[in-house]
CSV table of C-alpha atoms in Angstrom, one decimal:
chain,number,residue,atom,x,y,z
A,20,MET,CA,-16.1,27.8,17.4
A,21,THR,CA,-14.9,25.3,14.9
A,22,THR,CA,-17.4,24.3,12.2
A,23,PHE,CA,-16.9,21.0,10.4
A,24,ILE,CA,-18.4,20.5,6.9
A,25,LEU,CA,-18.6,16.8,6.4
A,26,VAL,CA,-18.7,15.5,2.8
A,27,ALA,CA,-19.4,11.8,2.2
A,28,GLY,CA,-18.2,9.4,-0.4
A,29,ALA,CA,-19.9,7.9,-3.5
A,30,HIS,CA,-23.4,6.5,-3.2
A,31,THR,CA,-23.9,7.9,0.3
A,32,GLY,CA,-25.3,11.1,1.8
A,33,GLY,CA,-25.1,13.4,4.8
A,34,TRP,CA,-27.0,10.8,6.9
A,35,ILE,CA,-23.8,8.7,7.2
A,36,TRP,CA,-22.3,11.3,9.5
A,37,GLN,CA,-25.1,11.4,12.0
A,38,GLU,CA,-23.4,9.8,15.0
A,39,THR,CA,-20.1,11.6,14.4
A,40,ALA,CA,-21.9,14.9,14.0
A,41,GLU,CA,-23.7,14.4,17.3
A,42,ARG,CA,-20.4,13.8,19.1
A,43,LEU,CA,-18.8,16.9,17.5
A,44,ARG,CA,-21.7,19.0,18.6
A,45,ALA,CA,-21.5,17.6,22.1
A,46,ALA,CA,-17.8,18.7,22.2
A,47,GLY,CA,-18.8,22.3,21.4
A,48,ALA,CA,-18.2,22.3,17.6
A,49,ALA,CA,-20.7,22.8,14.8
A,50,ALA,CA,-21.1,20.0,12.3
A,51,LEU,CA,-22.7,20.4,8.9
A,52,PRO,CA,-23.1,17.1,7.0
A,53,ALA,CA,-23.3,18.0,3.3
A,54,ALA,CA,-26.4,17.0,1.3
A,55,LEU,CA,-24.9,16.6,-2.2
A,56,THR,CA,-27.2,16.9,-5.1
A,57,GLY,CA,-28.8,13.5,-6.0
A,58,LEU,CA,-27.2,11.6,-3.1
A,59,ASP,CA,-29.4,12.5,-0.2
A,60,ALA,CA,-32.8,11.6,-1.7
A,61,GLY,CA,-32.7,8.1,-0.2
A,62,PRO,CA,-33.8,4.8,-1.8
A,63,GLY,CA,-36.7,5.4,-4.2
A,64,GLY,CA,-36.1,9.2,-4.1
A,65,GLY,CA,-36.0,11.5,-7.1
A,66,GLY,CA,-32.4,10.8,-7.8
A,67,ALA,CA,-29.9,13.2,-9.4
A,68,PRO,CA,-31.3,15.8,-11.8
A,69,PRO,CA,-29.8,15.7,-15.4
A,70,GLY,CA,-26.4,17.3,-15.7
A,71,THR,CA,-25.3,16.6,-12.1
A,72,ASP,CA,-21.5,16.4,-12.1
A,73,LEU,CA,-18.5,17.2,-9.9
A,74,GLU,CA,-19.1,21.0,-10.3
A,75,THR,CA,-22.6,20.5,-9.0
A,76,HIS,CA,-21.2,19.0,-5.8
A,77,ILE,CA,-18.5,21.6,-5.5
A,78,ALA,CA,-21.3,24.2,-5.6
A,79,ASP,CA,-23.1,22.3,-2.8
A,80,VAL,CA,-20.1,22.6,-0.6
A,81,LEU,CA,-19.6,26.2,-1.5
A,82,ALA,CA,-23.2,26.9,-0.4
A,83,LEU,CA,-22.4,25.4,3.0
A,84,ILE,CA,-19.2,27.5,3.3
A,85,ASP,CA,-21.0,30.7,2.3
A,86,GLY,CA,-23.9,29.9,4.7
A,87,ALA,CA,-21.6,29.3,7.7
A,88,ASP,CA,-21.3,32.0,10.3
A,89,PRO,CA,-18.6,34.4,9.1
A,90,THR,CA,-18.5,36.7,12.1
A,91,THR,CA,-15.5,35.3,13.8
A,92,GLU,CA,-12.2,36.9,13.0
A,93,SER,CA,-10.3,33.7,12.5
A,94,ARG,CA,-11.0,31.1,9.9
A,95,ASP,CA,-12.8,28.3,11.6
A,96,LEU,CA,-14.1,26.1,8.9
A,97,VAL,CA,-12.7,22.5,8.7
A,98,LEU,CA,-13.7,20.7,5.5
A,99,VAL,CA,-13.7,16.9,5.8
A,100,GLY,CA,-13.8,14.7,2.6
A,101,HIS,CA,-14.2,11.0,2.8
A,102,ASP,CA,-13.4,9.0,-0.3
A,103,TYR,CA,-15.0,10.7,-3.3
A,104,GLY,CA,-16.0,13.6,-1.0
A,105,ILE,CA,-12.4,14.9,-1.0
A,106,HIS,CA,-12.9,16.1,-4.6
A,107,PRO,CA,-15.8,18.6,-4.0
A,108,VAL,CA,-14.0,19.6,-0.8
A,109,LEU,CA,-10.8,20.5,-2.6
A,110,GLY,CA,-12.7,22.2,-5.4
A,111,ALA,CA,-14.6,24.4,-3.0
A,112,ALA,CA,-11.6,25.1,-0.7
A,113,GLY,CA,-9.7,26.5,-3.7
A,114,ARG,CA,-12.5,29.0,-4.3
A,115,ARG,CA,-12.9,30.1,-0.7
A,116,PRO,CA,-9.3,29.9,0.6
A,117,GLU,CA,-9.9,32.8,3.0
A,118,ARG,CA,-12.6,30.8,4.8
A,119,VAL,CA,-11.0,27.4,5.2
A,120,ALA,CA,-8.9,26.7,8.3
A,121,ARG,CA,-8.1,23.1,7.4
A,122,VAL,CA,-8.9,20.3,4.9
A,123,VAL,CA,-9.1,16.7,6.2
A,124,HIS,CA,-8.5,13.8,3.8
A,125,LEU,CA,-10.4,11.0,5.6
A,126,ASP,CA,-8.9,7.8,4.4
A,127,THR,CA,-8.5,9.0,0.8
A,128,GLY,CA,-5.8,10.1,-1.5
A,129,ILE,CA,-4.6,13.4,-2.8
A,130,PRO,CA,-6.2,14.3,-6.1
A,131,ARG,CA,-4.2,16.2,-8.7
A,132,ASP,CA,-5.4,19.0,-10.8
A,133,GLY,CA,-7.1,17.7,-13.9
A,134,ASP,CA,-7.6,14.2,-12.6
A,135,PRO,CA,-11.2,12.8,-12.5
A,136,PRO,CA,-12.3,11.2,-9.2
A,137,LEU,CA,-12.2,7.7,-10.8
A,138,ALA,CA,-8.4,8.1,-10.9
A,139,LEU,CA,-8.3,7.4,-7.1
A,140,ILE,CA,-10.4,4.2,-7.4
A,141,GLN,CA,-7.9,1.3,-6.9
A,142,ASP,CA,-10.2,-1.5,-7.8
A,143,ALA,CA,-9.8,-2.1,-11.6
A,144,GLY,CA,-13.2,-3.6,-11.9
A,145,LEU,CA,-14.9,-0.6,-10.4
A,146,ARG,CA,-13.0,1.8,-12.7
A,147,GLU,CA,-14.0,-0.3,-15.6
A,148,SER,CA,-17.7,-0.2,-14.6
A,149,VAL,CA,-17.5,3.6,-14.5
A,150,THR,CA,-15.7,4.0,-17.8
A,151,SER,CA,-17.8,1.4,-19.6
A,152,SER,CA,-21.2,2.6,-18.3
A,153,ALA,CA,-23.3,4.4,-20.9
A,154,GLY,CA,-26.0,5.7,-18.6
A,155,PRO,CA,-25.9,8.9,-16.5
A,156,LEU,CA,-26.2,7.0,-13.2
A,157,LEU,CA,-24.1,4.2,-11.7
A,158,PRO,CA,-26.1,1.7,-9.5
A,159,PRO,CA,-25.0,1.4,-5.9
A,160,PRO,CA,-23.0,-1.6,-4.8
A,161,SER,CA,-24.8,-4.7,-3.4
A,162,ALA,CA,-24.3,-5.6,0.2
A,163,ASP,CA,-21.5,-8.0,-0.7
A,164,ASP,CA,-19.7,-5.4,-2.9
A,165,TRP,CA,-19.1,-2.7,-0.3
A,166,PRO,CA,-15.7,-4.1,0.8
A,167,ARG,CA,-14.4,-3.4,-2.8
A,168,TYR,CA,-14.9,0.3,-1.9
A,169,GLY,CA,-12.8,-0.1,1.3
A,170,SER,CA,-12.5,-2.3,4.3
A,171,THR,CA,-15.7,-2.7,6.3
A,172,ALA,CA,-13.7,-3.7,9.4
A,173,GLY,CA,-15.5,-2.8,12.6
A,174,VAL,CA,-18.8,-1.8,11.0
A,175,PRO,CA,-21.6,-3.5,12.9
A,176,PRO,CA,-23.9,-5.8,10.8
A,177,GLU,CA,-26.9,-3.5,11.3
A,178,ALA,CA,-24.8,-0.4,10.1
A,179,LEU,CA,-23.6,-2.3,7.1
A,180,ALA,CA,-27.1,-3.3,6.2
A,181,ARG,CA,-28.1,0.4,6.6
A,182,LEU,CA,-25.3,1.4,4.3
A,183,ALA,CA,-26.5,-1.0,1.6
A,184,GLU,CA,-30.2,0.0,2.1
A,185,ARG,CA,-29.6,3.7,1.9
A,186,ALA,CA,-27.1,3.7,-0.9
A,187,VAL,CA,-28.2,5.6,-4.1
A,188,PRO,CA,-27.1,5.7,-7.7
A,189,GLN,CA,-24.0,8.0,-8.2
A,190,PRO,CA,-24.1,10.4,-11.1
A,191,ARG,CA,-21.5,9.1,-13.5
A,192,ALA,CA,-20.2,12.6,-14.4
A,193,THR,CA,-19.3,13.2,-10.8
A,194,LEU,CA,-16.6,10.6,-11.2
A,195,THR,CA,-15.5,11.3,-14.8
A,196,GLN,CA,-15.3,15.2,-14.8
A,197,PRO,CA,-11.8,16.4,-14.1
A,198,LEU,CA,-11.1,18.2,-10.8
A,199,ARG,CA,-9.9,21.7,-11.4
A,200,LEU,CA,-7.8,23.2,-8.7
A,201,THR,CA,-7.2,27.0,-8.9
A,202,GLY,CA,-3.8,27.1,-7.4
A,203,SER,CA,-4.2,30.9,-6.9
A,204,ALA,CA,-3.6,30.7,-3.1
A,205,PRO,CA,-1.3,28.6,-0.9
A,206,PRO,CA,-2.9,25.2,0.0
A,207,PRO,CA,-4.7,25.2,3.4
A,208,PRO,CA,-3.3,23.2,6.4
A,209,THR,CA,-4.1,19.6,5.6
A,210,THR,CA,-4.5,16.5,7.8
A,211,GLY,CA,-4.6,13.0,6.4
A,212,VAL,CA,-6.5,10.6,8.6
A,213,LEU,CA,-5.3,7.1,7.8
A,214,CYS,CA,-7.6,4.2,8.7
A,215,THR,CA,-5.1,1.4,9.6
A,216,GLY,CA,-7.8,-1.3,9.1
A,217,ASN,CA,-8.0,-0.3,5.4
A,218,GLY,CA,-4.2,-0.8,4.9
A,219,SER,CA,-2.9,2.8,5.5
A,220,SER,CA,-0.8,4.1,8.3
A,221,ILE,CA,1.7,6.8,9.1
A,222,ALA,CA,4.5,4.3,9.0
A,223,LEU,CA,3.5,3.2,5.5
A,224,VAL,CA,3.3,6.8,4.3
A,225,GLU,CA,6.8,7.4,5.8
A,226,SER,CA,8.2,4.5,3.8
A,227,LEU,CA,6.8,6.0,0.6
A,228,VAL,CA,8.5,9.3,1.3
A,229,GLY,CA,11.7,7.3,2.1
A,230,LEU,CA,11.8,5.9,-1.4
A,231,GLY,CA,12.9,9.3,-2.6
A,232,ASP,CA,10.3,9.5,-5.4
A,233,PRO,CA,9.5,13.2,-6.0
A,234,ARG,CA,5.8,12.3,-6.5
A,235,PHE,CA,5.6,11.6,-2.7
A,236,ALA,CA,7.4,14.8,-1.6
A,237,VAL,CA,4.0,16.5,-1.1
A,238,LEU,CA,3.3,14.1,1.7
A,239,ALA,CA,6.1,15.8,3.7
A,240,ALA,CA,5.1,19.4,2.8
A,241,PRO,CA,5.1,21.8,5.7
A,242,HIS,CA,1.3,22.2,5.6
A,243,VAL,CA,0.5,18.4,5.8
A,244,ASP,CA,0.1,16.3,8.9
A,245,PHE,CA,-1.2,12.8,9.6
A,246,LEU,CA,-3.2,11.0,12.2
A,247,ASP,CA,-4.0,7.3,12.4
A,248,LEU,CA,-7.3,5.7,13.3
A,249,ALA,CA,-7.5,2.0,14.1
A,250,THR,CA,-10.5,1.0,12.1
A,251,GLY,CA,-11.6,0.3,8.5
A,252,HIS,CA,-12.6,2.6,5.7
A,253,TRP,CA,-16.0,3.6,7.2
A,254,PRO,CA,-15.0,5.1,10.6
A,255,MET,CA,-18.3,7.2,10.8
A,256,LEU,CA,-20.0,3.8,11.0
A,257,SER,CA,-17.4,1.6,12.8
A,258,ASP,CA,-16.0,4.2,15.3
A,259,PRO,CA,-17.9,7.5,15.3
A,260,ALA,CA,-16.6,8.5,18.7
A,261,GLY,CA,-13.0,7.8,17.6
A,262,LEU,CA,-13.5,9.7,14.4
A,263,ALA,CA,-15.0,12.7,16.2
A,264,ASP,CA,-12.0,12.7,18.5
A,265,VAL,CA,-9.5,12.6,15.6
A,266,LEU,CA,-11.3,15.4,13.8
A,267,LEU,CA,-11.2,17.6,16.8
A,268,ARG,CA,-7.5,16.8,17.2
A,269,ALA,CA,-6.9,17.7,13.5
A,270,ALA,CA,-8.8,21.0,13.9
A,271,ALA,CA,-6.5,21.8,16.9
A,272,GLY,CA,-3.5,21.3,14.7
A,273,GLU,CA,-2.4,18.0,16.1
A,274,GLY,CA,-0.8,15.4,13.9
A,275,HIS,CA,2.4,13.8,12.8
A,276,HIS,CA,4.5,15.7,10.4
A,277,LEU,CA,6.8,13.7,8.0
A,278,VAL,CA,10.4,14.9,7.8
A,279,PRO,CA,11.3,15.4,4.1
A,280,ARG,CA,14.5,13.9,2.8
A,281,LYS,CA,17.3,16.3,3.0
A,282,PRO,CA,19.3,17.2,-0.2
A,283,GLY,CA,21.9,14.6,-0.7
A,284,GLN,CA,20.4,12.3,1.9
A,285,GLN,CA,20.3,8.6,0.8
A,286,PRO,CA,16.8,7.2,0.3
A,287,ALA,CA,16.1,4.3,2.6
A,288,PRO,CA,16.6,1.5,0.0
A,289,GLN,CA,20.1,2.8,-0.8
A,290,ARG,CA,21.5,2.5,2.8
A,291,PRO,CA,24.4,0.0,3.2
A,292,PHE,CA,23.6,-3.7,3.6
A,293,PRO,CA,24.0,-4.6,7.3
A,294,VAL,CA,26.0,-7.8,6.7
A,295,PRO,CA,29.6,-7.5,5.4
A,296,VAL,CA,30.1,-9.8,2.4
A,297,PRO,CA,33.0,-10.3,0.0
A,298,GLU,CA,32.6,-9.2,-3.6
A,299,HIS,CA,31.7,-11.8,-6.2
A,300,ALA,CA,31.3,-11.6,-9.9
A,301,ARG,CA,28.1,-10.1,-11.2
A,302,GLU,CA,26.7,-10.4,-14.7
A,303,ARG,CA,23.7,-8.6,-16.2
A,304,HIS,CA,21.3,-10.5,-18.5
A,305,GLY,CA,18.5,-8.2,-19.5
A,306,ASP,CA,16.4,-7.5,-16.4
A,307,VAL,CA,18.2,-10.2,-14.3
A,308,ASP,CA,21.6,-9.9,-12.5
A,309,LEU,CA,23.5,-13.0,-11.6
A,310,HIS,CA,25.9,-13.0,-8.6
A,311,LEU,CA,28.2,-16.0,-9.1
A,312,PRO,CA,30.0,-18.1,-6.5
A,313,ALA,CA,33.7,-18.6,-6.7
A,314,ASP,CA,33.3,-22.1,-8.2
A,315,THR,CA,31.5,-21.9,-11.5
A,316,GLN,CA,32.9,-25.2,-12.9
A,317,HIS,CA,30.0,-27.2,-11.4
A,318,PRO,CA,26.3,-26.3,-11.6
A,319,ALA,CA,25.2,-24.7,-8.3
A,320,PRO,CA,21.9,-24.2,-6.7
A,321,ALA,CA,20.3,-20.8,-7.3
A,322,VAL,CA,18.0,-18.4,-5.5
A,323,LEU,CA,16.0,-15.7,-7.3
A,324,LEU,CA,15.4,-12.5,-5.2
A,325,VAL,CA,12.1,-10.8,-5.8
A,326,HIS,CA,11.7,-7.2,-4.5
A,327,GLY,CA,8.5,-5.6,-3.3
A,328,GLY,CA,6.8,-2.4,-4.3
A,329,PRO,CA,5.2,-0.9,-6.1
A,330,VAL,CA,8.4,0.9,-7.0
A,331,PRO,CA,7.6,3.8,-9.3
A,332,GLU,CA,9.1,3.4,-12.8
A,333,GLY,CA,11.3,6.5,-12.6
A,334,VAL,CA,13.1,5.5,-9.4
A,335,ARG,CA,16.9,5.3,-9.9
A,336,PRO,CA,18.8,3.2,-9.2
A,337,THR,CA,16.4,0.3,-9.8
A,338,PRO,CA,15.9,-2.4,-7.1
A,339,ARG,CA,18.6,-4.8,-8.4
A,340,ASP,CA,21.1,-2.0,-7.7
A,341,TRP,CA,19.9,-1.3,-4.2
A,342,PRO,CA,22.5,-2.3,-1.6
A,343,SER,CA,20.0,-4.7,0.0
A,344,SER,CA,19.4,-6.6,-3.2
A,345,ARG,CA,23.1,-6.8,-4.0
A,346,GLY,CA,23.9,-7.6,-0.4
A,347,TYR,CA,21.5,-10.6,-0.3
A,348,ALA,CA,22.7,-11.9,-3.7
A,349,GLN,CA,26.4,-11.5,-2.7
A,350,LEU,CA,25.7,-13.3,0.6
A,351,LEU,CA,24.2,-16.2,-1.3
A,352,ALA,CA,27.2,-16.2,-3.7
A,353,SER,CA,29.5,-16.4,-0.7
A,354,ARG,CA,27.7,-19.5,0.3
A,355,GLY,CA,28.3,-21.3,-3.0
A,356,VAL,CA,24.9,-20.4,-4.5
A,357,VAL,CA,24.0,-18.3,-7.6
A,358,GLY,CA,22.2,-15.3,-6.3
A,359,ALA,CA,19.9,-13.7,-8.9
A,360,VAL,CA,18.0,-10.4,-8.8
A,361,VAL,CA,15.2,-9.4,-11.1
A,362,ASP,CA,14.0,-5.9,-11.9
A,363,HIS,CA,10.3,-6.7,-12.4
A,364,ARG,CA,7.7,-4.2,-13.4
A,365,LEU,CA,5.6,-3.7,-10.3
A,366,HIS,CA,5.4,0.0,-10.7
A,367,ASP,CA,1.7,0.4,-9.7
A,368,ILE,CA,-0.7,-1.5,-7.6
A,369,THR,CA,-2.3,-2.8,-10.8
A,370,ASP,CA,0.9,-4.3,-12.1
A,371,PHE,CA,1.0,-7.6,-10.2
A,372,ALA,CA,0.1,-9.7,-13.2
A,373,ARG,CA,2.9,-8.4,-15.4
A,374,ALA,CA,5.3,-8.5,-12.5
A,375,ALA,CA,4.4,-12.2,-12.1
A,376,ASP,CA,5.2,-12.7,-15.8
A,377,ASP,CA,8.6,-11.0,-15.3
A,378,VAL,CA,9.4,-13.3,-12.4
A,379,ALA,CA,8.5,-16.4,-14.4
A,380,ALA,CA,10.7,-15.2,-17.3
A,381,ALA,CA,13.6,-14.6,-14.8
A,382,VAL,CA,13.2,-18.1,-13.4
A,383,ALA,CA,13.4,-19.6,-16.9
A,384,LEU,CA,16.5,-17.6,-17.7
A,385,LEU,CA,18.1,-18.6,-14.4
A,386,ARG,CA,17.4,-22.4,-14.9
A,387,ALA,CA,18.7,-22.3,-18.4
A,388,ASP,CA,22.1,-21.0,-17.4
A,389,PRO,CA,24.7,-23.8,-17.5
A,390,ARG,CA,26.2,-22.7,-14.2
A,391,VAL,CA,22.9,-23.3,-12.4
A,392,ASP,CA,21.6,-26.7,-11.2
A,393,PRO,CA,18.0,-26.4,-12.7
A,394,ASP,CA,16.7,-28.9,-10.2
A,395,ARG,CA,17.7,-26.9,-7.1
A,396,VAL,CA,16.1,-23.5,-7.2
A,397,ALA,CA,14.4,-21.3,-4.5
A,398,LEU,CA,12.5,-18.1,-4.7
A,399,TRP,CA,12.9,-15.4,-2.1
A,400,PHE,CA,10.1,-12.8,-2.0
A,401,PHE,CA,10.2,-9.5,0.0
A,402,SER,CA,7.5,-7.2,1.2
A,403,ALA,CA,4.6,-6.8,-1.4
A,404,GLY,CA,6.6,-9.2,-3.6
A,405,GLY,CA,5.1,-11.8,-1.3
A,406,LEU,CA,1.9,-11.7,-3.4
A,407,LEU,CA,3.9,-12.9,-6.4
A,408,SER,CA,4.5,-16.2,-4.6
A,409,THR,CA,0.9,-17.2,-5.1
A,410,ASP,CA,1.2,-19.3,-8.2
A,411,TRP,CA,4.4,-21.0,-7.0
A,412,LEU,CA,2.9,-22.0,-3.7
A,413,ALA,CA,-0.3,-23.2,-5.4
A,414,ALA,CA,1.4,-25.4,-8.0
A,415,PRO,CA,5.1,-25.8,-7.1
A,416,PRO,CA,7.2,-27.5,-9.8
A,417,PRO,CA,9.4,-30.4,-8.7
A,418,TRP,CA,12.6,-28.3,-9.1
A,419,LEU,CA,11.4,-25.6,-6.7
A,420,ARG,CA,12.8,-26.6,-3.4
A,421,CYS,CA,11.3,-23.8,-1.2
A,422,VAL,CA,10.0,-20.3,-1.0
A,423,ALA,CA,11.4,-17.6,1.4
A,424,LEU,CA,9.1,-14.7,2.5
A,425,THR,CA,10.7,-11.8,4.3
A,426,TYR,CA,8.5,-9.2,6.0
A,427,PRO,CA,6.0,-10.3,3.3
A,428,VAL,CA,2.5,-9.0,2.4
A,429,LEU,CA,0.5,-12.2,2.2
A,430,ASP,CA,-2.9,-10.9,1.1
A,431,PRO,CA,-3.7,-7.7,-0.7
A,432,LEU,CA,-4.3,-4.8,1.7
A,433,PRO,CA,-8.0,-3.7,1.7
A,434,ASN,CA,-7.3,-0.3,0.0
A,435,TRP,CA,-5.4,-1.9,-2.9
A,436,GLY,CA,-8.5,-3.0,-4.8
A,437,LEU,CA,-7.2,-6.5,-5.5
A,438,SER,CA,-9.8,-8.6,-3.7
A,439,ALA,CA,-10.9,-10.1,-7.0
A,440,SER,CA,-7.3,-10.8,-8.2
A,441,ARG,CA,-5.5,-14.1,-8.3
A,442,PHE,CA,-2.8,-12.8,-5.8
A,443,HIS,CA,-3.8,-14.4,-2.5
A,444,PRO,CA,-0.9,-16.7,-1.4
A,445,ALA,CA,-1.9,-19.8,0.4
A,446,PRO,CA,0.5,-22.3,2.1
A,447,GLY,CA,0.7,-25.9,0.7
A,448,PRO,CA,3.2,-28.7,0.5
A,449,LEU,CA,6.2,-26.6,-0.5
A,450,PRO,CA,8.6,-25.7,2.3
A,451,VAL,CA,8.4,-22.0,3.4
A,452,VAL,CA,11.0,-19.9,5.2
A,453,LEU,CA,9.2,-16.9,6.7
A,454,THR,CA,10.9,-13.9,8.3
A,455,ARG,CA,8.5,-12.0,10.5
A,456,ALA,CA,9.3,-8.4,11.7
A,457,GLY,CA,8.1,-7.9,15.2
A,458,ARG,CA,7.3,-4.2,14.6
A,459,GLU,CA,5.5,-4.8,11.3
A,460,HIS,CA,2.8,-2.5,10.1
A,461,PRO,CA,-0.5,-3.8,11.7
A,462,ALA,CA,-2.3,-4.3,8.3
A,463,ILE,CA,0.6,-6.4,7.0
A,464,ALA,CA,1.1,-8.3,10.2
A,465,THR,CA,-2.5,-9.4,10.0
A,466,THR,CA,-1.8,-11.1,6.6
A,467,VAL,CA,1.2,-12.9,8.0
A,468,THR,CA,-0.7,-14.2,11.0
A,469,ALA,CA,-3.5,-15.5,8.7
A,470,PHE,CA,-0.9,-17.2,6.5
A,471,LEU,CA,0.8,-18.9,9.6
A,472,THR,CA,-2.6,-20.1,10.9
A,473,ALA,CA,-3.3,-21.7,7.5
A,474,ALA,CA,0.2,-23.2,7.4
A,475,ARG,CA,-0.5,-25.1,10.6
A,476,THR,CA,-3.7,-26.4,9.1
A,477,THR,CA,-2.0,-27.6,5.9
A,478,ALA,CA,1.1,-28.9,7.8
A,479,THR,CA,3.3,-26.8,5.6
A,480,PRO,CA,7.0,-27.4,6.3
A,481,LEU,CA,7.8,-24.1,7.8
A,482,ASP,CA,10.9,-22.3,9.2
A,483,LEU,CA,9.8,-19.2,11.1
A,484,VAL,CA,12.5,-16.6,11.7
A,485,ASP,CA,11.4,-13.9,14.2
A,486,ALA,CA,13.0,-10.5,14.4
A,487,PRO,CA,11.2,-9.1,17.4
A,488,GLU,CA,12.7,-5.6,17.3
A,489,ALA,CA,12.7,-5.2,13.5
A,490,HIS,CA,10.5,-3.1,11.3
A,491,HIS,CA,9.3,-3.6,7.7
A,492,ALA,CA,12.2,-3.4,5.3
A,493,PHE,CA,14.5,-3.8,8.2
A,494,GLU,CA,17.7,-3.8,6.2
A,495,SER,CA,17.1,-0.1,5.4
A,496,THR,CA,15.5,1.0,8.6
A,497,ASP,CA,17.1,-0.8,11.6
A,498,PRO,CA,20.6,-1.0,13.0
A,499,PRO,CA,22.8,-4.0,12.1
A,500,THR,CA,22.5,-5.4,15.6
A,501,VAL,CA,18.8,-5.9,15.0
A,502,THR,CA,18.9,-7.1,11.4
A,503,ARG,CA,22.0,-9.3,11.0
A,504,PRO,CA,20.7,-12.2,13.1
A,505,ALA,CA,17.5,-12.4,11.1
A,506,ILE,CA,19.3,-12.1,7.7
A,507,LEU,CA,21.8,-14.8,8.6
A,508,ALA,CA,19.2,-17.1,10.1
A,509,THR,CA,16.9,-16.8,7.1
A,510,THR,CA,19.8,-17.5,4.7
A,511,THR,CA,20.8,-20.5,6.7
A,512,ALA,CA,17.3,-21.9,6.8
A,513,LEU,CA,16.8,-21.2,3.1
A,514,LEU,CA,20.0,-23.0,2.0
A,515,ARG,CA,19.2,-25.9,4.2
A,516,ARG,CA,15.9,-26.4,2.4
A,517,LEU,CA,17.5,-25.7,-1.0
A,518,THR,CA,20.2,-28.4,-0.5
A,519,ALA,CA,18.2,-30.9,1.5
A,520,ALA,CA,17.9,-33.7,-1.1
A,521,GLY,CA,20.4,-34.7,-3.7
A,522,GLY,CA,23.1,-32.8,-5.6
A,523,PRO,CA,26.5,-31.5,-4.3
A,524,ASP,CA,26.4,-30.3,-0.7
A,525,VAL,CA,26.5,-26.6,0.0
A,526,SER,CA,27.1,-25.7,3.6
A,527,PRO,CA,24.9,-22.7,4.6
A,528,GLY,CA,27.2,-21.9,7.5
A,529,THR,CA,30.5,-21.4,5.6
A,530,SER,CA,31.7,-19.0,3.0
A,531,ARG,CA,32.9,-20.3,-0.3
A,532,GLY,CA,33.9,-16.9,-1.5
């Protein structure tokens, strides 16, 4: 018989698993919700005793492991950690490896040895509240603040009210004490349950592995599998039946295994650009590359290409040398336009502000070049770079003729911790060319749909290019027969907007290279 040990996240206790545990038991499993020290007293209870830290909670989980029935010959314990709960789970699993059949990361990250739990908190404001607090206890969030800890999508109002009512102060040391992983035994089989309503999915994880960054190689390790769950960050409240089913499937060894990149295999961003284009001169100016049309005697319109991310700082080549970036810029140059590409510093989810500064500096450099018509400029944003369009859409300068958005992210995903940031693009009077991938990640597609709905309300001049069979980052993932029509249609619409009023005519349908 499988026994599940269920460990909840910050400010919550074993009570949060009640409905899920009942369904697991009804399916013939045992379910043991963990009562972590100081977190199960309830409102007005005694609270955490002095000295409660991460090691205290690891000891709590160890007590459940040691108290579980050890009589079966096979290991039958499945440890489930939600949010903060994954830290005491991993700490305990490393000390009882012979007892643990599987560890389930429930919509949470993979902590590294020596990292404190606060390292996995995406919301910068929440991290600051932990590090700046002087007291031993951190007050629980208010009812309105719970979405900062993760999407509350699907949670009924009464369950959300119960979450707020039963939340308790979190011992500060549980979040600041480093997690120590023994590493003395091979890691147990691991399942990542990704809640798509919180911005995660198997497809998104696969795209991270496809970048080729060695930090993500662990996601494709032989002992790691993934399952999706279509709800927000609190599935034990929003979909307890679905969660119980997913946990039973994980215990049975089901899950999607990511295929690691083979030695010598090209990372996805380095695959050839699907549209053949002639070679044009390229110049490097700091972090900006200029791809120049054949005619440089007269100032030409210009388009700045803004890649998505985050792209880890150590990735080589950098985005401006990816075939897709060069391909788009060369395609623009072949149409008589200066195609510019900027290597901005969106290396982490917290870097949007400095990336926005890099884009602004690149625009200034571009407009100052004598070969560029400073009154005819467009910005072309890709993927998560779409968030960097916010300021330009909100207050477009007169020389900015349009913005293009290709498979864009148009609102921060719930698990990015950016709800309080300035990066929430909204349509306005500026023309927009939007390319929509028909097989987009659901969480991203939701942001695109909301943007299009708002665009109709604001009567934004909009060119919508649909690619029904295309995926996110389609230049690197889909065959040319799927991608070429969308790339060429977007380019045509963008150049039509760019050259619509005044200045020398540039035909978007003919090559000038």
